[in-house]
Amino acid sequence: MTNSHQQSRNLSAYRGHIVSPIDGSRLNDIRDGLLVVDENGQIVFVGAESEFDKDAANLQDKIIRRLDFGKRLIMPGMVDTHLHLPQVTATGKSGEHLMNWLQRFIFPSEIRCRDAVYARKIAKWFFDEMACNGTTTGVVMTTVHKEATDIAFQIASERGLRVIMGKMMMNANAPPELTEELSASLSASHELCQKWHGADGGRLMYAFTPRFAPTSTSELLKECGKLWQESKGSYLHTHLAESQDEIDFVKGQYPSARSYVDVYHSFGLLGKNSVMAHSIHLDEQDIKLLRETDSSLAHCPSSNFFLKSGVFQYNRILKSGIRFGLGSDVAAGPQMSLFCVMKDANYMQPHDWLGPEELLYRATLGGARALALEARIGSLDAGKEADFIVVDPRRRTGIISDILDRSIDEILSALVFLGDDRIIDATFVRGRQLFSRENQESELVTA
Ligand code: GUN
Ligand code: ZN
């Protein structure tokens, strides 16, 4: 593999079994591999340790820190393309389809974020959860509250996670505590975008976030579309065609629209950097339009199981060329671990098998592509930013103890079918360690 940035100083070297996707069917698999990261958090070398010793001798004396993870896996951090920060307190509340579930469990939990003290507590919890689940990038919805969203950005900034995040926009069909004036919603979103989009060298990014059509007036969708298009490089993040009760509601709001997708399209909400969560109930024309506009999707199988929303048309979307990633959709998804989400993506398809390589790609590089961030993250390659996790499948009961000596196929299968937060030993974003399992240090060799 390659090395770059011959001028780099103060390098950190991580030794272990490197597993990094190339595409949905191929990956780099390097036992006794080395990942070398510079002080800015950029990867300067990935490859076999022996290759480094041969080809990059000039970098040897610049290494100031060495961690040896032995046979453990060094993999790109997980990219969660859709989840809700305030909903970490509301997981596991079952028994209703989407529209009633929102009213009964979710809106009450979101109302609490008007209290800044609570909002701070919940944001800390959320970002700690991301780090210990090995999720290095999240596309995150907050609540309608400007202050709570500002606090969430502050905590993400301090904690070091990579986020695309935005204040929820809602001005219809919601409890009064979550219903905003249109002009206030637009100005708060604009100000938050100005303040945070691109912060810390682009680690923090802003997404304009109309919750979905049912809680928006047509004016909100239209003005939001304009604001997003004027705010260069920002994202648009919303829910689309998740459940039948939602679709029926939208039909009542827009009786003459051909489809839900057309409603969003008519307000200028589709395009590159537009992330549509769920997108289950789509027909051929919807798929064509999403492809033509280069919009991307967040597939959230655990959530779709939980709310009994329907089955994402995985292979049809794959064939269409639409970019898509995986999302935990906490709290409709009961857990944040994308390893659990990968397994559910496979289980959800009634007839098709989704292979571990495809699922691992979807949770990392595929997600990064859906967010147009593949030049920076999603795989371990020289020149990219060092967002990576250290994974030890042996920490999970039910996995054979010599798994790390087995073939890559066996290892990947164990990760996808048995993996969860317990297998994450360490999480790094841009080379900064954000999570470490307690008893890990004693096993590390540090120079
Ligand atoms: N659609 C609109 N809001 C939500 C939400 O909070 N969760 C899910 N799963 N779907 C939604
Ligand atoms: Zn959601």
Coordinates of C-alpha atoms and ligand atoms in Angstrom, one line a residue:
M1 CA 0.0 0.0 0.0
T2 CA 1.0 3.6 0.0
N3 CA 2.6 6.2 2.1
S4 CA 2.4 9.9 1.7
H5 CA 3.5 13.1 3.5
Q6 CA 7.2 12.4 3.7
Q7 CA 7.5 15.6 5.7
S8 CA 5.2 14.4 8.6
R9 CA 6.6 14.6 12.1
N10 CA 5.4 13.1 15.4
L11 CA 3.8 10.0 14.0
S12 CA 1.8 7.4 15.9
A13 CA 1.9 3.8 14.7
Y14 CA -0.8 1.2 15.4
R15 CA 0.0 -2.4 14.7
G16 CA -2.7 -5.0 14.3
H17 CA -4.8 -6.9 11.7
I18 CA -6.1 -4.2 9.3
V19 CA -9.4 -4.8 7.7
S20 CA -10.7 -2.1 5.4
P21 CA -13.3 -2.2 2.6
I22 CA -12.6 -1.4 -1.0
D23 CA -16.1 -1.9 -2.2
G24 CA -19.1 -4.1 -1.5
S25 CA -17.2 -7.3 -2.4
R26 CA -13.5 -6.6 -1.8
L27 CA -11.5 -5.5 1.2
N28 CA -7.9 -5.1 2.3
D29 CA -7.0 -7.8 4.7
I30 CA -3.5 -7.3 6.3
R31 CA -2.4 -9.4 9.2
D32 CA 0.6 -7.8 11.0
G33 CA -0.4 -4.6 9.5
L34 CA 0.6 -1.1 10.4
L35 CA -1.4 2.1 10.4
V36 CA 0.7 5.3 10.8
V37 CA -1.0 8.6 11.6
D38 CA 0.5 12.1 11.7
E39 CA -0.1 14.7 14.4
N40 CA -3.0 16.2 12.4
G41 CA -4.8 12.9 12.4
Q42 CA -4.1 12.1 8.8
I43 CA -3.1 8.6 7.7
V44 CA 0.4 8.5 6.2
F45 CA 0.9 4.8 5.8
V46 CA -1.3 1.7 5.7
G47 CA 0.2 -1.7 4.9
A48 CA 2.2 -4.7 6.1
E49 CA 4.6 -3.9 8.9
S50 CA 7.4 -5.5 6.8
E51 CA 6.6 -3.2 3.9
F52 CA 6.9 -0.2 6.2
D53 CA 10.3 -1.3 7.4
K54 CA 11.4 -1.7 3.8
D55 CA 9.8 1.3 2.1
A56 CA 9.3 3.9 4.7
A57 CA 12.5 3.9 6.7
N58 CA 12.5 7.7 6.5
L59 CA 9.4 7.8 8.7
Q60 CA 10.8 5.4 11.3
D61 CA 12.5 7.9 13.5
K62 CA 9.5 10.2 13.5
I63 CA 7.3 7.7 15.3
I64 CA 6.8 8.9 18.9
R65 CA 4.1 6.5 19.9
R66 CA 3.5 2.8 19.1
L67 CA 0.5 0.7 20.1
D68 CA 0.5 -3.0 19.4
F69 CA -3.0 -4.5 19.1
G70 CA -1.6 -7.9 18.3
K71 CA -4.1 -10.0 16.4
R72 CA -7.0 -7.6 17.1
L73 CA -8.7 -5.9 14.1
I74 CA -8.1 -2.3 13.1
M75 CA -11.0 -1.2 11.0
P76 CA -12.5 2.1 9.8
G77 CA -14.9 3.7 12.2
M78 CA -18.6 3.1 11.7
V79 CA -20.6 5.7 9.8
D80 CA -24.2 6.0 11.1
T81 CA -26.2 7.8 8.5
H82 CA -29.3 8.4 10.6
L83 CA -30.0 8.7 14.4
H84 CA -31.6 11.0 17.0
L85 CA -29.7 12.5 19.8
P86 CA -32.6 13.3 22.3
Q87 CA -34.0 9.8 21.8
V88 CA -31.2 7.9 23.6
T89 CA -33.6 8.0 26.6
A90 CA -36.5 6.5 24.7
T91 CA -35.2 3.2 23.3
G92 CA -37.3 0.0 23.6
K93 CA -40.7 1.6 23.7
S94 CA -42.7 -0.7 21.5
G95 CA -46.3 -1.4 20.6
E96 CA -47.2 1.4 18.1
H97 CA -46.6 2.2 14.5
L98 CA -44.7 5.3 13.6
M99 CA -47.3 8.1 13.9
N100 CA -48.7 6.9 17.3
W101 CA -45.2 6.0 18.6
L102 CA -44.1 9.6 18.0
Q103 CA -47.0 11.0 19.8
R104 CA -46.9 8.6 22.7
F105 CA -43.2 8.2 23.4
I106 CA -41.0 10.4 21.3
F107 CA -42.5 13.9 21.4
P108 CA -42.6 13.8 25.3
S109 CA -38.9 12.9 25.4
E110 CA -38.0 15.6 23.0
I111 CA -39.9 18.3 24.9
R112 CA -37.5 17.8 27.8
C113 CA -34.6 19.3 25.7
R114 CA -36.0 22.8 26.2
D115 CA -34.1 22.6 29.6
A116 CA -30.5 23.4 28.8
V117 CA -29.2 21.4 31.8
Y118 CA -31.0 18.3 30.6
A119 CA -29.9 18.9 27.0
R120 CA -26.2 19.0 28.1
K121 CA -26.6 15.8 30.1
I122 CA -28.3 14.0 27.2
A123 CA -25.7 15.2 24.7
K124 CA -22.8 13.9 26.8
W125 CA -24.5 10.6 27.1
F126 CA -25.2 10.4 23.4
F127 CA -21.7 11.2 22.3
D128 CA -20.2 8.8 24.8
E129 CA -22.5 6.1 23.4
M130 CA -21.3 6.8 19.9
A131 CA -17.7 6.5 20.9
C132 CA -18.1 3.2 22.8
N133 CA -20.2 1.7 20.0
G134 CA -17.4 2.5 17.5
T135 CA -19.4 5.0 15.6
T136 CA -17.1 7.8 14.5
T137 CA -19.4 9.7 12.2
G138 CA -23.1 10.3 12.9
V139 CA -25.8 12.1 10.9
V140 CA -27.8 13.3 13.8
M141 CA -31.2 14.9 14.4
T142 CA -31.6 16.9 17.6
T143 CA -34.8 18.7 18.7
V144 CA -36.4 21.9 17.6
H145 CA -34.5 23.7 20.4
K146 CA -31.8 26.0 19.2
E147 CA -30.0 26.2 22.5
A148 CA -30.0 22.4 22.9
T149 CA -28.6 22.0 19.4
D150 CA -25.9 24.5 20.1
I151 CA -25.0 22.6 23.3
A152 CA -25.0 19.3 21.3
F153 CA -22.5 20.9 18.8
Q154 CA -20.3 22.1 21.7
I155 CA -20.2 18.7 23.2
A156 CA -19.5 17.0 19.9
S157 CA -16.7 19.6 19.4
E158 CA -15.1 18.8 22.8
R159 CA -15.6 15.0 22.7
G160 CA -14.1 14.8 19.2
L161 CA -16.8 12.9 17.2
R162 CA -17.5 13.7 13.6
V163 CA -21.1 14.8 13.0
I164 CA -23.5 16.1 10.4
M165 CA -26.1 17.5 12.7
G166 CA -29.0 19.9 12.7
K167 CA -31.9 21.4 14.7
M168 CA -35.2 19.7 13.9
M169 CA -37.7 22.0 12.1
M170 CA -41.4 21.5 13.0
N171 CA -44.3 23.9 12.5
A172 CA -47.4 21.7 12.2
N173 CA -49.2 18.7 13.7
A174 CA -47.0 18.5 16.8
P175 CA -47.4 19.3 20.5
P176 CA -47.3 23.1 21.1
E177 CA -44.0 22.8 22.9
L178 CA -42.4 21.4 19.7
T179 CA -44.1 23.7 17.2
E180 CA -42.2 26.7 16.0
E181 CA -42.9 29.9 14.1
L182 CA -41.7 29.5 10.6
S183 CA -39.4 32.5 10.6
A184 CA -37.9 31.5 14.0
S185 CA -37.2 28.0 12.7
L186 CA -35.5 29.3 9.6
S187 CA -33.4 32.0 11.4
A188 CA -32.3 29.6 14.2
S189 CA -31.3 27.0 11.6
H190 CA -29.4 29.6 9.5
E191 CA -27.5 30.9 12.6
L192 CA -26.6 27.4 13.7
C193 CA -25.4 26.6 10.3
Q194 CA -23.3 29.8 10.1
K195 CA -21.8 29.0 13.5
W196 CA -21.0 25.3 13.2
H197 CA -20.9 24.2 9.5
G198 CA -17.3 23.4 8.7
A199 CA -16.0 23.9 12.3
D200 CA -12.8 22.2 13.3
G201 CA -11.5 21.7 9.8
G202 CA -14.9 20.3 8.6
R203 CA -15.3 17.7 11.4
L204 CA -18.6 19.3 12.4
M205 CA -21.1 19.8 9.6
Y206 CA -24.6 21.2 9.5
A207 CA -27.8 19.6 8.2
F208 CA -31.0 21.5 7.7
T209 CA -33.5 19.1 9.3
P210 CA -37.2 19.4 8.6
R211 CA -38.5 16.4 10.6
F212 CA -40.7 15.1 7.8
A213 CA -43.7 16.3 5.7
P214 CA -46.4 15.7 8.3
T215 CA -44.9 18.1 10.9
S216 CA -44.1 20.8 8.3
T217 CA -46.2 23.2 6.4
S218 CA -45.6 23.6 2.7
E219 CA -44.0 27.0 3.4
L220 CA -41.5 25.4 5.8
L221 CA -40.4 22.8 3.2
K222 CA -40.1 25.4 0.5
E223 CA -38.1 27.9 2.6
C224 CA -36.0 25.2 4.0
G225 CA -35.1 24.0 0.5
K226 CA -34.0 27.5 -0.4
L227 CA -31.9 28.0 2.7
W228 CA -30.2 24.6 2.2
Q229 CA -29.4 25.4 -1.4
E230 CA -28.0 28.8 -0.4
S231 CA -25.8 27.3 2.3
K232 CA -23.0 25.9 0.3
G233 CA -21.8 22.4 1.3
S234 CA -24.5 21.9 4.0
Y235 CA -26.8 18.9 4.2
L236 CA -30.5 18.3 4.1
H237 CA -31.7 15.5 6.4
T238 CA -35.2 14.3 6.8
H239 CA -37.4 11.1 6.9
L240 CA -39.1 9.8 3.8
A241 CA -41.7 7.1 3.1
E242 CA -41.1 5.1 6.3
S243 CA -44.5 3.7 7.1
Q244 CA -48.0 3.5 5.7
D245 CA -49.7 5.7 8.3
E246 CA -47.2 8.4 7.5
I247 CA -47.7 8.1 3.8
D248 CA -51.5 8.2 4.2
F249 CA -51.0 11.4 6.2
V250 CA -48.9 13.0 3.5
K251 CA -51.5 12.0 0.9
G252 CA -54.1 14.0 3.0
Q253 CA -51.7 17.0 3.0
Y254 CA -50.9 16.9 -0.7
P255 CA -53.8 15.1 -2.5
S256 CA -52.7 16.0 -6.0
A257 CA -49.0 15.0 -5.6
R258 CA -48.0 11.8 -7.4
S259 CA -46.0 10.6 -4.5
Y260 CA -44.2 11.5 -1.2
V261 CA -40.9 11.8 -3.1
D262 CA -42.5 14.3 -5.5
V263 CA -43.6 16.4 -2.6
Y264 CA -40.0 16.8 -1.4
H265 CA -38.8 17.3 -5.0
S266 CA -41.3 20.0 -5.6
F267 CA -39.9 22.0 -2.7
G268 CA -36.3 21.5 -3.8
L269 CA -35.3 19.1 -1.0
L270 CA -33.7 16.5 -3.2
G271 CA -30.1 16.6 -4.5
K272 CA -26.5 15.9 -3.5
N273 CA -26.0 16.1 0.3
S274 CA -29.7 15.3 0.8
V275 CA -30.1 12.3 3.2
M276 CA -33.5 10.7 3.2
A277 CA -34.0 8.3 6.2
H278 CA -35.8 5.0 5.6
S279 CA -37.2 5.4 2.0
I280 CA -39.0 2.1 2.1
H281 CA -42.2 2.5 0.2
L282 CA -40.9 3.7 -3.2
D283 CA -42.0 2.9 -6.7
E284 CA -40.0 2.9 -9.9
Q285 CA -40.5 6.6 -10.6
D286 CA -39.5 7.5 -7.1
I287 CA -36.3 5.5 -7.4
K288 CA -35.5 7.1 -10.7
L289 CA -36.0 10.6 -9.3
L290 CA -33.9 9.9 -6.3
R291 CA -31.1 8.6 -8.6
E292 CA -31.4 11.5 -11.0
T293 CA -31.2 14.1 -8.3
D294 CA -28.2 12.2 -6.7
S295 CA -30.0 12.1 -3.3
S296 CA -28.8 9.5 -0.8
L297 CA -30.7 7.2 1.6
A298 CA -30.2 6.0 5.1
H299 CA -31.3 2.4 5.5
C300 CA -32.4 1.6 9.1
P301 CA -33.3 -2.1 9.3
S302 CA -33.4 -2.4 13.1
S303 CA -35.8 0.5 13.3
N304 CA -37.9 -0.9 10.5
F305 CA -38.2 -4.2 12.4
F306 CA -39.0 -2.4 15.6
L307 CA -41.8 -0.2 14.3
K308 CA -43.0 -2.8 11.7
S309 CA -42.5 -0.2 9.0
G310 CA -41.9 -2.4 6.0
V311 CA -38.9 -3.8 4.1
F312 CA -36.3 -1.7 2.4
Q313 CA -35.8 -2.7 -1.3
Y314 CA -32.1 -3.4 -0.7
N315 CA -31.1 -5.0 -4.0
R316 CA -33.3 -2.8 -6.1
I317 CA -31.8 0.3 -4.5
L318 CA -28.3 -1.1 -4.9
K319 CA -28.9 -1.8 -8.6
S320 CA -30.4 1.7 -9.1
G321 CA -27.0 3.3 -8.2
I322 CA -28.5 5.4 -5.5
R323 CA -25.9 6.1 -2.8
F324 CA -27.0 4.7 0.6
G325 CA -25.6 3.9 4.1
L326 CA -26.9 2.2 7.2
G327 CA -28.5 4.0 10.2
S328 CA -29.3 2.9 13.7
D329 CA -32.2 5.4 13.9
V330 CA -32.0 5.3 17.7
A331 CA -34.6 5.3 19.4
A332 CA -36.8 3.4 16.9
G333 CA -33.6 1.3 16.5
P334 CA -33.1 -0.1 19.9
Q335 CA -29.3 0.0 19.9
M336 CA -26.6 2.2 18.4
S337 CA -24.2 -0.5 17.4
L338 CA -23.9 -0.7 13.6
F339 CA -22.8 -4.3 14.0
C340 CA -26.3 -5.1 15.2
V341 CA -27.7 -3.0 12.3
M342 CA -25.6 -5.0 9.8
K343 CA -27.1 -8.2 11.0
D344 CA -30.6 -6.8 10.9
A345 CA -30.0 -5.6 7.3
N346 CA -29.4 -9.2 6.3
Y347 CA -32.2 -10.7 8.4
M348 CA -34.7 -8.2 7.0
Q349 CA -34.4 -9.3 3.4
P350 CA -36.9 -12.2 3.0
H351 CA -35.1 -13.8 0.0
D352 CA -31.7 -12.3 -0.5
W353 CA -28.5 -13.0 1.4
L354 CA -26.4 -9.9 2.1
G355 CA -22.7 -10.9 2.5
P356 CA -20.6 -9.7 5.4
E357 CA -18.3 -7.7 3.0
E358 CA -21.3 -5.8 1.6
L359 CA -22.6 -5.1 5.1
L360 CA -19.2 -4.0 6.4
Y361 CA -18.8 -1.7 3.3
R362 CA -22.3 -0.3 3.8
A363 CA -21.6 0.6 7.5
T364 CA -18.3 2.3 6.6
L365 CA -17.2 3.4 3.1
G366 CA -20.7 3.0 1.6
G367 CA -22.0 5.4 4.3
A368 CA -19.2 7.8 3.7
R369 CA -20.0 7.8 0.0
A370 CA -23.7 8.4 0.8
L371 CA -22.5 11.5 2.6
A372 CA -20.0 12.5 -0.1
L373 CA -17.2 12.1 2.5
E374 CA -15.4 9.2 0.9
A375 CA -12.3 11.3 0.2
R376 CA -11.8 11.8 3.9
I377 CA -13.2 8.8 5.8
G378 CA -14.8 5.4 5.4
S379 CA -11.7 3.3 4.8
L380 CA -8.1 3.2 5.9
D381 CA -6.0 4.7 3.1
A382 CA -3.1 7.0 3.1
G383 CA -4.3 10.6 2.8
K384 CA -7.6 10.0 4.6
E385 CA -8.4 11.1 8.2
A386 CA -7.7 8.5 10.8
D387 CA -11.1 7.5 12.0
F388 CA -10.7 3.9 13.2
I389 CA -11.7 1.3 15.7
V390 CA -10.0 -1.6 17.4
V391 CA -12.2 -4.6 17.4
D392 CA -11.8 -7.8 19.5
P393 CA -14.6 -10.3 18.6
R394 CA -13.4 -12.6 21.4
R395 CA -15.0 -10.3 23.9
R396 CA -18.4 -11.5 22.9
T397 CA -19.7 -14.7 24.4
G398 CA -20.5 -17.4 21.8
I399 CA -17.5 -16.6 19.6
I400 CA -14.7 -19.1 19.5
S401 CA -11.6 -18.0 21.3
D402 CA -9.2 -18.6 18.3
I403 CA -11.4 -16.6 15.9
L404 CA -8.6 -14.2 15.1
D405 CA -6.5 -17.0 13.8
R406 CA -9.3 -18.1 11.4
S407 CA -9.9 -17.0 7.8
I408 CA -11.1 -13.5 7.1
D409 CA -14.5 -14.9 6.0
E410 CA -15.0 -16.5 9.4
I411 CA -13.9 -13.4 11.2
L412 CA -16.3 -11.1 9.2
S413 CA -19.2 -13.5 9.7
A414 CA -18.6 -13.5 13.5
L415 CA -18.5 -9.7 13.5
V416 CA -21.7 -9.3 11.5
F417 CA -23.8 -12.0 13.2
L418 CA -22.5 -11.7 16.8
G419 CA -21.0 -8.2 17.0
D420 CA -22.2 -5.5 19.2
D421 CA -20.7 -2.7 21.5
R422 CA -18.8 -5.3 23.5
I423 CA -16.4 -6.0 20.7
I424 CA -15.2 -2.4 20.5
D425 CA -11.8 -2.0 22.3
A426 CA -11.0 1.5 21.2
T427 CA -12.3 4.3 19.0
F428 CA -10.3 7.0 17.3
V429 CA -11.4 10.1 15.3
R430 CA -8.6 11.9 13.4
G431 CA -6.1 10.0 15.4
R432 CA -7.5 11.1 18.7
Q433 CA -8.6 8.3 21.0
L434 CA -12.1 8.9 22.2
F435 CA -12.8 5.6 23.8
S436 CA -10.8 2.9 25.4
R437 CA -12.0 -0.2 27.2
E438 CA -10.7 -0.1 30.7
N439 CA -8.6 -3.1 31.0
Q440 CA -7.0 -2.5 27.6
E441 CA -3.9 -0.5 28.6
S442 CA -2.2 -3.4 30.3
E443 CA -2.3 -5.4 27.0
L444 CA -0.7 -2.6 25.0
V445 CA 2.9 -2.3 24.2
T446 CA 3.8 1.4 24.3
A447 CA 7.1 2.9 23.2
Ligands
GUN1 N1 -40.3 10.1 11.3 C1 -40.5 11.4 11.8 N2 -39.9 11.5 13.0 C2 -39.3 10.3 13.3 C3 -38.6 9.8 14.3 O1 -38.3 10.4 15.3 N3 -38.2 8.5 14.2 C4 -38.5 7.7 13.2 N4 -38.1 6.4 13.1 N5 -39.2 8.2 12.1 C5 -39.6 9.4 12.2
ZN2 ZN -35.4 8.8 12.4

